[in-house]
XYZ file of C-alpha atoms in Angstrom:
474
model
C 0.000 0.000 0.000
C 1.284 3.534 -1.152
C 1.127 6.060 2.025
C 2.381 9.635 2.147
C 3.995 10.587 4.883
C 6.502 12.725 7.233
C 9.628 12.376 8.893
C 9.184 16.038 10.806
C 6.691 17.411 12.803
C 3.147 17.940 11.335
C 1.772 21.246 13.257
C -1.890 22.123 12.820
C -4.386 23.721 15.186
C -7.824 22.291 15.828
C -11.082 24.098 14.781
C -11.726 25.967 17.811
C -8.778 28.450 16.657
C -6.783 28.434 19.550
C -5.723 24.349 20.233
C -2.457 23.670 18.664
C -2.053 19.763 17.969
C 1.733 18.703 16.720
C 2.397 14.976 15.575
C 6.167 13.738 15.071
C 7.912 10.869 15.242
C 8.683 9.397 18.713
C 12.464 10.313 20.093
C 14.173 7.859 21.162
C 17.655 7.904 22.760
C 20.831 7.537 20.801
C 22.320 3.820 20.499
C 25.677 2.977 20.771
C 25.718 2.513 17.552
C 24.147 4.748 14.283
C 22.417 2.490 12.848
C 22.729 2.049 9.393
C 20.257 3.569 6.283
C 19.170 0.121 5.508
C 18.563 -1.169 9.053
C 17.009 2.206 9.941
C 13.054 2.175 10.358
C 11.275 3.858 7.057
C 8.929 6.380 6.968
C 5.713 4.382 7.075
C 6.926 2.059 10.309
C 7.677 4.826 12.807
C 6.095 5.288 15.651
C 4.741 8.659 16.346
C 3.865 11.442 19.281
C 0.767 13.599 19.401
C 1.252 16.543 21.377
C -1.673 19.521 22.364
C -0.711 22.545 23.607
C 2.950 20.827 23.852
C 1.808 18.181 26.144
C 2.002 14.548 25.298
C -1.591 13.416 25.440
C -0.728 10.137 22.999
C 1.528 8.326 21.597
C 0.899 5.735 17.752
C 3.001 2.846 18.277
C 3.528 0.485 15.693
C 5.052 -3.085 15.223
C 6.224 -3.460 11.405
C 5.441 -6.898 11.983
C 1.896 -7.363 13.206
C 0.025 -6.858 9.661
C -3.890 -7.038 8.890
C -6.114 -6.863 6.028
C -7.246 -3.466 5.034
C -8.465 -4.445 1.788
C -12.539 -5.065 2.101
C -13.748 -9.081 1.649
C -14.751 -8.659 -1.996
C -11.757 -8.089 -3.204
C -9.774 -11.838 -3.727
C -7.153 -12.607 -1.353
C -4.150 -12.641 -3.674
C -5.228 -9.233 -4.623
C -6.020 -8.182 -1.412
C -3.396 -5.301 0.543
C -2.059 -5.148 4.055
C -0.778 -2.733 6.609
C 0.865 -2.429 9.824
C -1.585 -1.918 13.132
C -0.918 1.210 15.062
C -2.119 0.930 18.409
C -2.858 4.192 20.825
C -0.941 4.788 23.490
C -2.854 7.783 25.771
C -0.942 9.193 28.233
C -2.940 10.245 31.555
C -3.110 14.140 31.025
C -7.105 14.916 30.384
C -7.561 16.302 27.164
C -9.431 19.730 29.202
C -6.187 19.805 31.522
C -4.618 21.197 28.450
C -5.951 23.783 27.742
C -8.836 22.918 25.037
C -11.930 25.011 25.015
C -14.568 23.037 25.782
C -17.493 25.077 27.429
C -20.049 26.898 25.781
C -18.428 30.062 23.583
C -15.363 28.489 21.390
C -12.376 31.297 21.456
C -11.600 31.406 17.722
C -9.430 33.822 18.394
C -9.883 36.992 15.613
C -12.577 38.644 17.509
C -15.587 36.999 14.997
C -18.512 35.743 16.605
C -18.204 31.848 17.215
C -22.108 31.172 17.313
C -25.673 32.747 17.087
C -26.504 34.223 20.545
C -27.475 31.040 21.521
C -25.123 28.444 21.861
C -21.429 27.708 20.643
C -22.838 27.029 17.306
C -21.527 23.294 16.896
C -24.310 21.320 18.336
C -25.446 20.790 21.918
C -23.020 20.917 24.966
C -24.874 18.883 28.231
C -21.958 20.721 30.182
C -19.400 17.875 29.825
C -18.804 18.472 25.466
C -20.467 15.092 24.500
C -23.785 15.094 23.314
C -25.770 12.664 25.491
C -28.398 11.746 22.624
C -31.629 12.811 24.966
C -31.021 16.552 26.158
C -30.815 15.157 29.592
C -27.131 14.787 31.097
C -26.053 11.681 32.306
C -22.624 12.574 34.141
C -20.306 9.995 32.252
C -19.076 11.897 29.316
C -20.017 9.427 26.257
C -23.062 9.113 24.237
C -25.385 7.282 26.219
C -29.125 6.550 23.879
C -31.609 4.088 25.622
C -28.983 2.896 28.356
C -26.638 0.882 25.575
C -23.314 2.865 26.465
C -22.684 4.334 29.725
C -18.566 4.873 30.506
C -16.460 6.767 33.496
C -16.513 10.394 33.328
C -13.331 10.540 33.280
C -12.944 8.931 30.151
C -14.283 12.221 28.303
C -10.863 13.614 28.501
C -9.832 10.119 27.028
C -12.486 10.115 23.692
C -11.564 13.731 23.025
C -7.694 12.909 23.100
C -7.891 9.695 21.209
C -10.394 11.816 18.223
C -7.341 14.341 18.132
C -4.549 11.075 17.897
C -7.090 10.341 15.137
C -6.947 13.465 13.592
C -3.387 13.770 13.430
C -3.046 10.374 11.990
C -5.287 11.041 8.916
C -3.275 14.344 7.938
C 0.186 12.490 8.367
C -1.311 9.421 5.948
C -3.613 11.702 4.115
C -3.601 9.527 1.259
C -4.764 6.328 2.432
C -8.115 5.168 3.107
C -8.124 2.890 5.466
C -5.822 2.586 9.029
C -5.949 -0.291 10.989
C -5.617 0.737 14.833
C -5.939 -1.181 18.614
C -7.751 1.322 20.981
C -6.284 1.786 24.306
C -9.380 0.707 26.203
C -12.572 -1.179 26.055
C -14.506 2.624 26.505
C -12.202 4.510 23.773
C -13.328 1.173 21.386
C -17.144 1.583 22.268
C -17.047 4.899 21.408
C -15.108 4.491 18.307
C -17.640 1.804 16.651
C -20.606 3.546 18.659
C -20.126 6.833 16.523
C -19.156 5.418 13.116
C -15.317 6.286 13.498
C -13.881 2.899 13.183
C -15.519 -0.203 12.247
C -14.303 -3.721 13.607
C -12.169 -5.709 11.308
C -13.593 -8.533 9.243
C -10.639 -10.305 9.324
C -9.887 -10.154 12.823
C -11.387 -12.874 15.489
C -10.398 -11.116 18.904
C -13.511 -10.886 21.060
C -11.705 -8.697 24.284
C -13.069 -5.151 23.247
C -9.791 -3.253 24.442
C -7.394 -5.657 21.675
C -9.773 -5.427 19.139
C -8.418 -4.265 15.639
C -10.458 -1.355 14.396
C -10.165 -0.266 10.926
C -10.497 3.919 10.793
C -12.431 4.915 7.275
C -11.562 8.502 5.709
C -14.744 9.044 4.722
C -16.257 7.692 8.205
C -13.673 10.524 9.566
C -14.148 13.406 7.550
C -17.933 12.977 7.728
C -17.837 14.175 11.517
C -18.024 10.893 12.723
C -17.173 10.926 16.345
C -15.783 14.815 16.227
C -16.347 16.338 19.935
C -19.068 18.890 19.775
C -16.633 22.092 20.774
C -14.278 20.661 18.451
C -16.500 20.329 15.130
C -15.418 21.971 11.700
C -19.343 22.634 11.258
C -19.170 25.237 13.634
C -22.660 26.546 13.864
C -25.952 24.668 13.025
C -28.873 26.851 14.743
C -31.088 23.726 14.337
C -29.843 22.491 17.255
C -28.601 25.893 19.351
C -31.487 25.725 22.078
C -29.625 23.973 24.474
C -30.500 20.603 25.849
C -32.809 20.426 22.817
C -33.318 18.583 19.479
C -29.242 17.591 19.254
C -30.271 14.116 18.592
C -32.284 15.131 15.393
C -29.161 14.909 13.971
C -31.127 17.221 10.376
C -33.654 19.639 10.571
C -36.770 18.263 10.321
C -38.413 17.815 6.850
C -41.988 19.079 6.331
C -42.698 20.832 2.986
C -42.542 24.277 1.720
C -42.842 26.473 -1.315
C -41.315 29.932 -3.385
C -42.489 31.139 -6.008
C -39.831 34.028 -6.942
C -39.220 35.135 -10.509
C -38.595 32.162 -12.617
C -38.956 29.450 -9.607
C -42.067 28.039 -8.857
C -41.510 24.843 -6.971
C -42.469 22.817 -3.421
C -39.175 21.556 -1.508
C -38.303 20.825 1.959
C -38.355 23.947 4.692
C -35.188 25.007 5.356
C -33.295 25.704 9.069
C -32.730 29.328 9.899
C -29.422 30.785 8.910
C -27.332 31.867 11.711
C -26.854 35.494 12.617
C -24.373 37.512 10.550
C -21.055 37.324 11.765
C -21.223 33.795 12.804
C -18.339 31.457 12.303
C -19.713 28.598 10.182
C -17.222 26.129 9.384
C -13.339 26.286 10.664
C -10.309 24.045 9.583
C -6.382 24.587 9.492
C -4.870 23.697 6.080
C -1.695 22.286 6.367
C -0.533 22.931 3.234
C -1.156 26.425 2.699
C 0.061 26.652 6.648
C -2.883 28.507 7.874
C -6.654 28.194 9.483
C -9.193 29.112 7.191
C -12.821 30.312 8.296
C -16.048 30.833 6.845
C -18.337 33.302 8.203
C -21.850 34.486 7.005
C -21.030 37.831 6.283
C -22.410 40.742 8.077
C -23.018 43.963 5.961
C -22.919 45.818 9.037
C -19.674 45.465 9.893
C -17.280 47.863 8.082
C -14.524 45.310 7.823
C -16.662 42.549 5.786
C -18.846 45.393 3.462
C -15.522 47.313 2.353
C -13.791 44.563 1.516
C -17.455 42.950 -0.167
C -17.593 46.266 -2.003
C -13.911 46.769 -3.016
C -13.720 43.057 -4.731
C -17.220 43.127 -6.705
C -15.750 46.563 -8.145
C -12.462 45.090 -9.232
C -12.199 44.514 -13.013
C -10.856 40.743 -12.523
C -14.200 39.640 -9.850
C -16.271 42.378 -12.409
C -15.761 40.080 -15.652
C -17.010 36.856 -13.560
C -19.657 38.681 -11.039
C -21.428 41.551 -13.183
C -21.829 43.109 -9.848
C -20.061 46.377 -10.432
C -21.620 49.495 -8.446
C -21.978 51.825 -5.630
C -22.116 51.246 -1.971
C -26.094 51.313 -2.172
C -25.987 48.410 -4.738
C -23.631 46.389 -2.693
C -25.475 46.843 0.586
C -29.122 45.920 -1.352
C -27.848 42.914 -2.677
C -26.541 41.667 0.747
C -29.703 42.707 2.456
C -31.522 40.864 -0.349
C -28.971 37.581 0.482
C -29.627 37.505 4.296
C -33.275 37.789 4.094
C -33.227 35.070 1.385
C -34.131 31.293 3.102
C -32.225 29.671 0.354
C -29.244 31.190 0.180
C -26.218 32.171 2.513
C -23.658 34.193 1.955
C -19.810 34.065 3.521
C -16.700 36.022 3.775
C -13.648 33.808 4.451
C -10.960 34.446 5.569
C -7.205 33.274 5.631
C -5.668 33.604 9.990
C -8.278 36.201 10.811
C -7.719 38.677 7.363
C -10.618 38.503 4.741
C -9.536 36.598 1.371
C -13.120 36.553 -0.239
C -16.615 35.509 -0.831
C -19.154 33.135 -0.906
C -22.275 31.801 -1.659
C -23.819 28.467 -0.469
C -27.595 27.664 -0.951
C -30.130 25.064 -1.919
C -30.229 24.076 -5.189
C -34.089 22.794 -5.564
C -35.454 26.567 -5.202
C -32.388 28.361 -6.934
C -32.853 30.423 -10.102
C -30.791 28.063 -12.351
C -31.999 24.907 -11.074
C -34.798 25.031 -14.106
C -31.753 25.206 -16.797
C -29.487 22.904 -15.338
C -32.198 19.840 -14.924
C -32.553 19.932 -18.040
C -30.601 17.642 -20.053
C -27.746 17.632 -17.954
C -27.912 14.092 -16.419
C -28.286 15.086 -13.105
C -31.296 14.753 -11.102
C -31.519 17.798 -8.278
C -32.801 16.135 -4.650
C -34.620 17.820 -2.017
C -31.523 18.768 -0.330
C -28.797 19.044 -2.963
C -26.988 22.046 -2.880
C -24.659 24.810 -4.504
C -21.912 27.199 -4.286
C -20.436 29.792 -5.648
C -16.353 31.525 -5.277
C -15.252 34.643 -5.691
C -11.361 35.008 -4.535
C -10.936 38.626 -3.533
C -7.749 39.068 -2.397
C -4.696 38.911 -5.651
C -2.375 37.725 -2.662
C -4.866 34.734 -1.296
C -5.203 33.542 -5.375
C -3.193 30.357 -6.473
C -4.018 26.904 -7.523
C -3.506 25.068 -3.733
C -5.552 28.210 -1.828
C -8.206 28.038 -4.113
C -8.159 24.029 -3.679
C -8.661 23.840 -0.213
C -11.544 27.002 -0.249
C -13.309 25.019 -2.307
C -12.805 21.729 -0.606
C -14.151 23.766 2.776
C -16.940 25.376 1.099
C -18.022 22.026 -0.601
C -17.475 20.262 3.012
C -19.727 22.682 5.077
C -22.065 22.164 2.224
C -22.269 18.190 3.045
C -21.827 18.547 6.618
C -24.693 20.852 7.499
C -27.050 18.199 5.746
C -26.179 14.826 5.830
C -28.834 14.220 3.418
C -27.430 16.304 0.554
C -26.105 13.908 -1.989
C -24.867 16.424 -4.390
C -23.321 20.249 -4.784
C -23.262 21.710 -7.915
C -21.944 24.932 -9.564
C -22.077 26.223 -12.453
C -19.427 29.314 -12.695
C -18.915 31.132 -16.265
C -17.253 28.959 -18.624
C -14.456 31.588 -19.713
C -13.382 31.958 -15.938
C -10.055 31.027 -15.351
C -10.990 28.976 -12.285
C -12.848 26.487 -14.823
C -9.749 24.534 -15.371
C -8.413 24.687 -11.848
C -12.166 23.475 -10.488
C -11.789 20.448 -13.129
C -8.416 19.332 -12.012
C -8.538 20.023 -8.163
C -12.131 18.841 -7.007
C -13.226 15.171 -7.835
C -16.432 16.616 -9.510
C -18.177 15.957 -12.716
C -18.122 18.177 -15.623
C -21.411 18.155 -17.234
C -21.633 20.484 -20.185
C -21.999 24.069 -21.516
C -25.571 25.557 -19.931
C -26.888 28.988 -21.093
C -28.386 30.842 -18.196
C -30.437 34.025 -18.017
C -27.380 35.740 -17.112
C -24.624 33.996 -18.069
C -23.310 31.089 -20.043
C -21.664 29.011 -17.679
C -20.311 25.009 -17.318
C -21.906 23.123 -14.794
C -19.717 21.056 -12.328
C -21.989 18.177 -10.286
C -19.770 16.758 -6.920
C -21.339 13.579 -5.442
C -21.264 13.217 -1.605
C -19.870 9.713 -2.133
C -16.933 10.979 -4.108
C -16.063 13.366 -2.425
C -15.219 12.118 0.776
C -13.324 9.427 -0.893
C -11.281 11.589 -2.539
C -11.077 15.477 -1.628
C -8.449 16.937 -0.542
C -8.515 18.046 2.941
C -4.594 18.018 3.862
């Protein structure tokens, strides 16, 4: 199995803003003897530390020769691949000893509103930063529906450290899809196959919970299975801000609704209320470009977000995509006309705290365009499909891998605020310059050529499936 990997420190900090997580590869003290380059461990067979805050809260050992089967049981066994288990180490230092944020009110650290008045805008906290799946707290710090799991409350610290290991892992192996692992304990392994984030080995016959091997899924992963609440890249989802309320839902509840607007005319599910401007909406550090990358729903109010709004839709380069071109009064209209718009949402985001540019997310069943782009496009739109748009503002924030991993985030919130959305589209004008660099850098489909009312553009359709297989989110 090919993996990509790291013989130096990976550095990243978590989506709160403030946690700083560092993964490296264990030091151990000097032999007698240097050993040689071809008795010296490789890459892929090193064990490695995971440090928050620059404490040790984990360690990823490894034994080059204990191998399993990560290939799944279709595939035949000459065929099939195998790779070394990694087992967790935890060290005893409680993940909230070190100085994670995990009450209500996530510090995200550039002065933006982390949630909607309400809450902390990633889910419901029942005062210990697990969800307890009934509103009502239980005291032991893991999920705990109709009496099935019920752990020590001290093992809270232990779930939120071993989700972090996790996290590290997947950005150091970023390219493989499946990691087999041993969890350190019987509770750390209920929680893992509880929430989705591993699944138990086919191949493997242990029965003692704490030795099981688990096989970690990127999808599973990257999905949000098992993230802690304070801890979530969806950072806000006002569906479930009332707190001690409606967290198990786990969607906004469907009931039907309909708009008739201009040229849409159509019934579709109701959708949740949009947070309140300013809000912090999704939050994730990109190692590659070496800084944390936000998206806010943009608040016309604030001087900061409208000048720099204003200053990019008047810039000949955004102009020739945007047709948006005007005064002040123009700008502030068409914002106004955005936030009081159920369908649509849109965001400023912004690179370490300094705006980069803009965006639009919204549901694609009630859009304008969605009675062009049905149309002999082989897609089908769902009830909860959606679509984005990009605008990069900012010359200095412009590039191939920046633009990549906006439009990975953007496309991730998208999936992550509905797990029921199976597709996002877009469908940006064909002679843009980011045509080619959306083709190449996001595993989406190009359709065709549409005409719109406004605009001829290319429509792009990314399946939910595909994506997290094989977006990049290093």
């Amino acid at each position: 199995m090919t993996t990509t990997t790291t013989t130096t420190a990976l550095t990243f900090t978590l989506p709160d803003g403030t946690s700083t997580v560092t993964i490296r590869p264990t030091q151990k003290a000097a032999p007698s003897e240097e050993p040689s380059q071809d008795t010296a461990p490789s890459k892929k067979d090193s064990n490695h530390e995971v440090y928050l805050n620059d404490h040790l809260i984990a360690t990823w050992v490894i034994d080059p020769s204990v191998k399993t089967r990560v290939s799944p049981a279709q595939v035949l066994d000459e065929r099939a691949e195998f790779d070394s288990v990694r087992h967790l180490v935890l060290s005893s230092r409680r993940s909230n000893d070190n100085g994670v944020c995990n009450g209500n009110g996530v510090s995200n650290g550039n002065g933006v509103s982390d949630g909607n008045g309400v809450s902390n805008g990633n889910g419901v906290s029942n005062g210990n930063g697990v969800s307890n799946e009934n509103g009502v707290s239980n005291g032991n710090g893991i999920s705990n529906r109709d009496g099935i799991h019920s752990v020590e409350a001290h093992s809270k610290g232990e779930l939120e450290n071993t989700w972090i290991s996790i996290y590290a892992l997947w950005l150091l192996h970023h390219d493989l899809d499946v990691i087999p692992i041993t969890p350190p304990s019987s509770a750390t392994t209920t929680y893992l196959l509880a929430t989705g984030l591993a699944a138990p080995s086919p191949f493997e016959s242990a029965t003692e919970s704490s030795g099981r091997t688990l096989l970690l899924a990127r999808e599973a992963f990257w999905q949000g299975a098992g993230t802690p609440d304070n801890l979530s890249w969806l950072r806000s989802r006002p569906e479930a801000s009332i707190p001690g309320f409606n967290s198990h839902l786990g969607a906004f509840a469907s009931q039907m609704s309909f708009t008739r607007r201009g040229n849409v005319c159509t019934t579709h599910p109701l959708r949740p209320q949009k947070p309140a401007p300013g809000t912090v909406v999704y939050s994730r550090y990109i190692v590659e470009v070496g800084q944390h990358l936000q998206l806010v729903h943009i608040d016309a109010s604030n001087p900061v977000h409208f000048s720099a709004y204003a200053r990019w839709q008047n810039s000949d380069r955004v102009n020739h995509g945007w047709r948006e071109r005007g005064p002040d009064e123009k700008h502030a209209a068409y914002l106004e006309s955005q936030r009081i718009d159920p369908h649509t949402m849109s965001l400023i985001f912004l690179w370490d705290g300094e705006p980069a540019g803009y965006s639009e997310v919204g549901w694609a069943k009630e859009d304008n365009t969605a009675c062009f782009v049905s149309s002999n496009c082989g897609i089908h739109i769902g009830e909860f499909d959606q679509l984005s748009h990009i605008l990069v503002g900012e010359e200095k924030f412009r590039g191939g891998k920046r633009y990549q991993a906006v439009a990975t985030s953007i496309k991730h919130l998208c999936f992550l605020r509905d797990p029921r959305t199976t597709q996002v589209i877009a469908e940006p004008r064909f002679d843009l310059p980011s045509v080619p660099i959306q083709a190449r850098l996001l595993p989406q489909e190009r359709k065709k050529r549409v005409q719109l009312p406004h605009k001829q553009a290319v429509l792009f359709a990314l399946q939910r499936e595909r994506f997290f297989q094989e977006g990049h989110f290093y």
